[in-house]
XYZ file of C-alpha atoms in Angstrom:
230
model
C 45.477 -3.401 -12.809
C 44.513 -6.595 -15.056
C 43.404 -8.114 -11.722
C 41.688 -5.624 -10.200
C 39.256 -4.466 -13.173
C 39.178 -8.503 -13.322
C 37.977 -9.175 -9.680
C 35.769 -5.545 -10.295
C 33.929 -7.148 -13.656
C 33.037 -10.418 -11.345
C 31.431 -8.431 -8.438
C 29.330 -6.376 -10.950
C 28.150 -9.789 -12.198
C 27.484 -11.187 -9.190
C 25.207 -7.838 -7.901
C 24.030 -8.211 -11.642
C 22.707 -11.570 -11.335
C 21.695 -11.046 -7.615
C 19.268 -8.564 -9.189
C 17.661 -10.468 -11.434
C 17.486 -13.348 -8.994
C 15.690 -10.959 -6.513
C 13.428 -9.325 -8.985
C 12.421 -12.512 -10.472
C 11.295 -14.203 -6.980
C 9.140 -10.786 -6.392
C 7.572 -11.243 -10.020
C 6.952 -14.731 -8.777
C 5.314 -13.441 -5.743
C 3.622 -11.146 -8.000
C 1.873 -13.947 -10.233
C 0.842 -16.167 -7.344
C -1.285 -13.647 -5.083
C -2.779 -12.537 -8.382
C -5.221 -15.566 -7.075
C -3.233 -16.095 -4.007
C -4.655 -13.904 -0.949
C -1.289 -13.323 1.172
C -1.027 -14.243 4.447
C 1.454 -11.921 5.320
C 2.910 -8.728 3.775
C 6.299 -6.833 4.795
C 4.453 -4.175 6.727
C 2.885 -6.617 8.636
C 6.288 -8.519 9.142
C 7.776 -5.206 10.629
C 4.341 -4.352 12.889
C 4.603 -7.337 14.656
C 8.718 -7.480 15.378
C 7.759 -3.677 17.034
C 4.639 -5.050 19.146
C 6.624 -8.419 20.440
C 9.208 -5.837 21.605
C 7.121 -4.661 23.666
C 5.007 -8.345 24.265
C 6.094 -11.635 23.052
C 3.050 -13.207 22.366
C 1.618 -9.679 20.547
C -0.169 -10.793 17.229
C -1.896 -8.508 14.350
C -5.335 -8.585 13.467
C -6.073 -9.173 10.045
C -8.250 -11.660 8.303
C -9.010 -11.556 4.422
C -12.496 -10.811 2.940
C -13.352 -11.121 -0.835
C -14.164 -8.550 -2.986
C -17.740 -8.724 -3.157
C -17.826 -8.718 0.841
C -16.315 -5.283 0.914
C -18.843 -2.033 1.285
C -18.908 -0.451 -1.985
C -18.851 3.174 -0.141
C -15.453 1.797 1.165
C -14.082 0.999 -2.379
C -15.372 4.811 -3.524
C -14.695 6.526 -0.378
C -10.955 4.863 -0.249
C -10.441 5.908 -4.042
C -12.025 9.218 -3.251
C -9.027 10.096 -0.535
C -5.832 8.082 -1.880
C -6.148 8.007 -5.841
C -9.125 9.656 -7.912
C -7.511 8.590 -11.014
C -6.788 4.515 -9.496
C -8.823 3.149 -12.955
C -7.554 5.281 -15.387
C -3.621 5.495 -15.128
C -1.260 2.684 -15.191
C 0.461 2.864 -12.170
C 1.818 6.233 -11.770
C -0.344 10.128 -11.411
C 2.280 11.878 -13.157
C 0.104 14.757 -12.394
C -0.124 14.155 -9.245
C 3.677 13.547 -9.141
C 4.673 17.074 -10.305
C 1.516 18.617 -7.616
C 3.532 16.303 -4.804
C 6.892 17.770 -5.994
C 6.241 21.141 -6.288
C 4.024 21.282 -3.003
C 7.415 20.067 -1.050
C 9.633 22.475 -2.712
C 7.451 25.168 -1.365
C 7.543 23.978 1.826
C 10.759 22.790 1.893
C 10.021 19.375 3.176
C 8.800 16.542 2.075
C 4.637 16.402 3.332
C 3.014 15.077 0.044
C 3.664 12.138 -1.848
C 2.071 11.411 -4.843
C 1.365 7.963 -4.755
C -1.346 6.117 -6.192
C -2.593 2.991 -4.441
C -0.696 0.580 -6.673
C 2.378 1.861 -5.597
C 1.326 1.946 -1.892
C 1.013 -1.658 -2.464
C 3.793 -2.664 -3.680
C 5.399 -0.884 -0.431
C 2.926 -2.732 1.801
C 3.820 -5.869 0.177
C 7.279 -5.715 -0.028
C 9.102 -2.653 1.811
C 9.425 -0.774 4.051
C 7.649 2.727 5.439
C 11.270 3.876 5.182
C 12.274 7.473 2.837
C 14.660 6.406 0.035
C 15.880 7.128 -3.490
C 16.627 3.316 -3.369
C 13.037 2.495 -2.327
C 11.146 4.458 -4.756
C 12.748 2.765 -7.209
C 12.247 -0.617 -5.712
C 8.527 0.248 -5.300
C 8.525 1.724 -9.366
C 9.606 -1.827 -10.212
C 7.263 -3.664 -8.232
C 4.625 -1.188 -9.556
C 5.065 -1.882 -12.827
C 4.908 -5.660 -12.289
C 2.119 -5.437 -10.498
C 0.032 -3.312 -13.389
C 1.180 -5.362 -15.976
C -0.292 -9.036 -13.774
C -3.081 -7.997 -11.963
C -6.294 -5.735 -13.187
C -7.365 -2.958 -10.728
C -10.179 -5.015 -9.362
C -7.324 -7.429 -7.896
C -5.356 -4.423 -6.914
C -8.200 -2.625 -4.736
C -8.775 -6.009 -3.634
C -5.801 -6.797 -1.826
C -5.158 -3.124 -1.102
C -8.344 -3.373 1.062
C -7.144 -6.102 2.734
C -3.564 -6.070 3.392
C -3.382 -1.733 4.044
C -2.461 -0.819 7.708
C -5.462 0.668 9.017
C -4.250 0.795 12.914
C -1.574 -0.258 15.328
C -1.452 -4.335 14.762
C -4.714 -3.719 12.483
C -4.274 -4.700 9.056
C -7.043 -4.925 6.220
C -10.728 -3.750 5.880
C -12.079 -6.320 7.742
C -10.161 -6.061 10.787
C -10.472 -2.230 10.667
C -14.159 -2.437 10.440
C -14.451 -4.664 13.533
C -12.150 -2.724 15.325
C -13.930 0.949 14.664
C -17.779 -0.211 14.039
C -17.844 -3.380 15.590
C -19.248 -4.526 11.661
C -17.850 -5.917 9.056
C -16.303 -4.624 6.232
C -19.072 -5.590 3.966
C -21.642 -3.400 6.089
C -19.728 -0.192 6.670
C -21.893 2.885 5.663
C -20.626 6.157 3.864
C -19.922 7.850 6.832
C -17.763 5.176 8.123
C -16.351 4.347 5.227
C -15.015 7.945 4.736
C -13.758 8.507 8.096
C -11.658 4.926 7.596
C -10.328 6.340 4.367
C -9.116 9.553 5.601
C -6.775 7.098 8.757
C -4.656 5.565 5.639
C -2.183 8.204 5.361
C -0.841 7.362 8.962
C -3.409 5.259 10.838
C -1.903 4.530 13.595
C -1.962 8.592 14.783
C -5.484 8.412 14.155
C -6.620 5.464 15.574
C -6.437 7.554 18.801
C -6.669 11.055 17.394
C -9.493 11.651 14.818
C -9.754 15.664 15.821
C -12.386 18.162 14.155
C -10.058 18.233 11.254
C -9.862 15.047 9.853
C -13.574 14.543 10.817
C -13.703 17.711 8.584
C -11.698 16.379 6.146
C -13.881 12.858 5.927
C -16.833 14.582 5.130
C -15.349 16.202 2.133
C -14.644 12.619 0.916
C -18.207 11.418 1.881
C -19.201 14.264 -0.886
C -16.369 13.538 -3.412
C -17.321 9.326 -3.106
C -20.270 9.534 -5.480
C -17.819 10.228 -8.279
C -15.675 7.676 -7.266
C -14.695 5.059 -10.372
C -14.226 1.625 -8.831
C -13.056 -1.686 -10.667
């Protein structure tokens, strides 16, 4: 028994360290695209592995823009649809939490989730689209360290230009080419809104915007003047 709760204390150690180890290289991640733009992201990383399936020499369109270069009706139409509250909490709508939670129970699956765009990057970044207890708490973590290095200007920032916004279409810039044949800098409320309302799963809607979403934009084109950006 000596050896075995021996052998046991070493393993939970090792996992113990390998924790740390891993956390500390994402913190390290973390600190260098606060000034850093990435040049790839884990979403993207998993994108293009599905579109070389299907054609080897498939590559993603995405090219980085900075902040000033990105439509202000984008910025308040985008905070309008995903997270009203993005400049006031800290990482997590608690509020918006419990709505998420208790709109699931009633339907009895899961069809909202609650998260503000700082934790939708952190899963861009660094996960996977995957549904796990494991990666919600992986994407708390990276939350957290991503609130406590960067300031919500840097956040929308690379938000804007690292989000999924299509099949093998990442960022604002991209997006905007792709839709308006523009760039992300000249994007109007109308188009800004109905590129907002694609984020929750933009690769459906890149080919199927029906009268409902279209419906559903120009609520947000309403709700944008209220918008708080960074």
């Amino acid at each position: 028994m000596k050896t075995v709760w021996h052998w046991t204390r070493r393993a939970l150690l090792a996992l113990a360290l390998l924790f740390i180890a891993w956390h500390l290289w994402l913190f390290g991640l973390v600190v260098w695209w606060k000034w850093v733009p990435p040049s790839e992201t884990s979403f993207m990383s998993l994108r293009l592995d599905e579109l070389n399936q299907k054609r080897s020499d498939a590559e993603l369109r995405y090219r980085w823009v900075p902040y000033e270069q990105i439509s202000p009706h984008l910025k308040r139409a985008v905070i309008a649809a995903e997270d009203d509250k993005f400049v006031d909490h800290e990482g997590f709508d608690w509020e918006g939490i419990q709505k998420a939670i208790e709109k699931n129970q009633k339907k009895g699956k899961a069809v909202a989730g609650g998260s503000t765009i700082s934790q939708q990057l952190a899963k861009n970044l660094f996960l996977s689209p995957s549904r796990s207890y494991f990666r919600k708490a992986e994407e708390a973590i990276i939350t957290v360290m991503i609130e406590a290095v960067w300031d919500k200007r840097r956040i929308l920032e690379v938000y804007l230009n690292v989000v999924e916004w299509g099949n093998g279409i990442f960022g604002c810039e991209a997006a905007a080419q792709r839709y308006y044949k523009t760039s992300a800098a000249r994007l109007n409320p109308a188009q800004a809104a109905r590129m907002a309302v694609m984020l929750p799963n933009p690769r459906k809607y890149e080919t199927s915007f029906g009268p409902r979403l279209a419906a559903h934009a120009a609520r947000i084109q309403g709700r944008m003047q209220y918008s708080e950006v960074p």
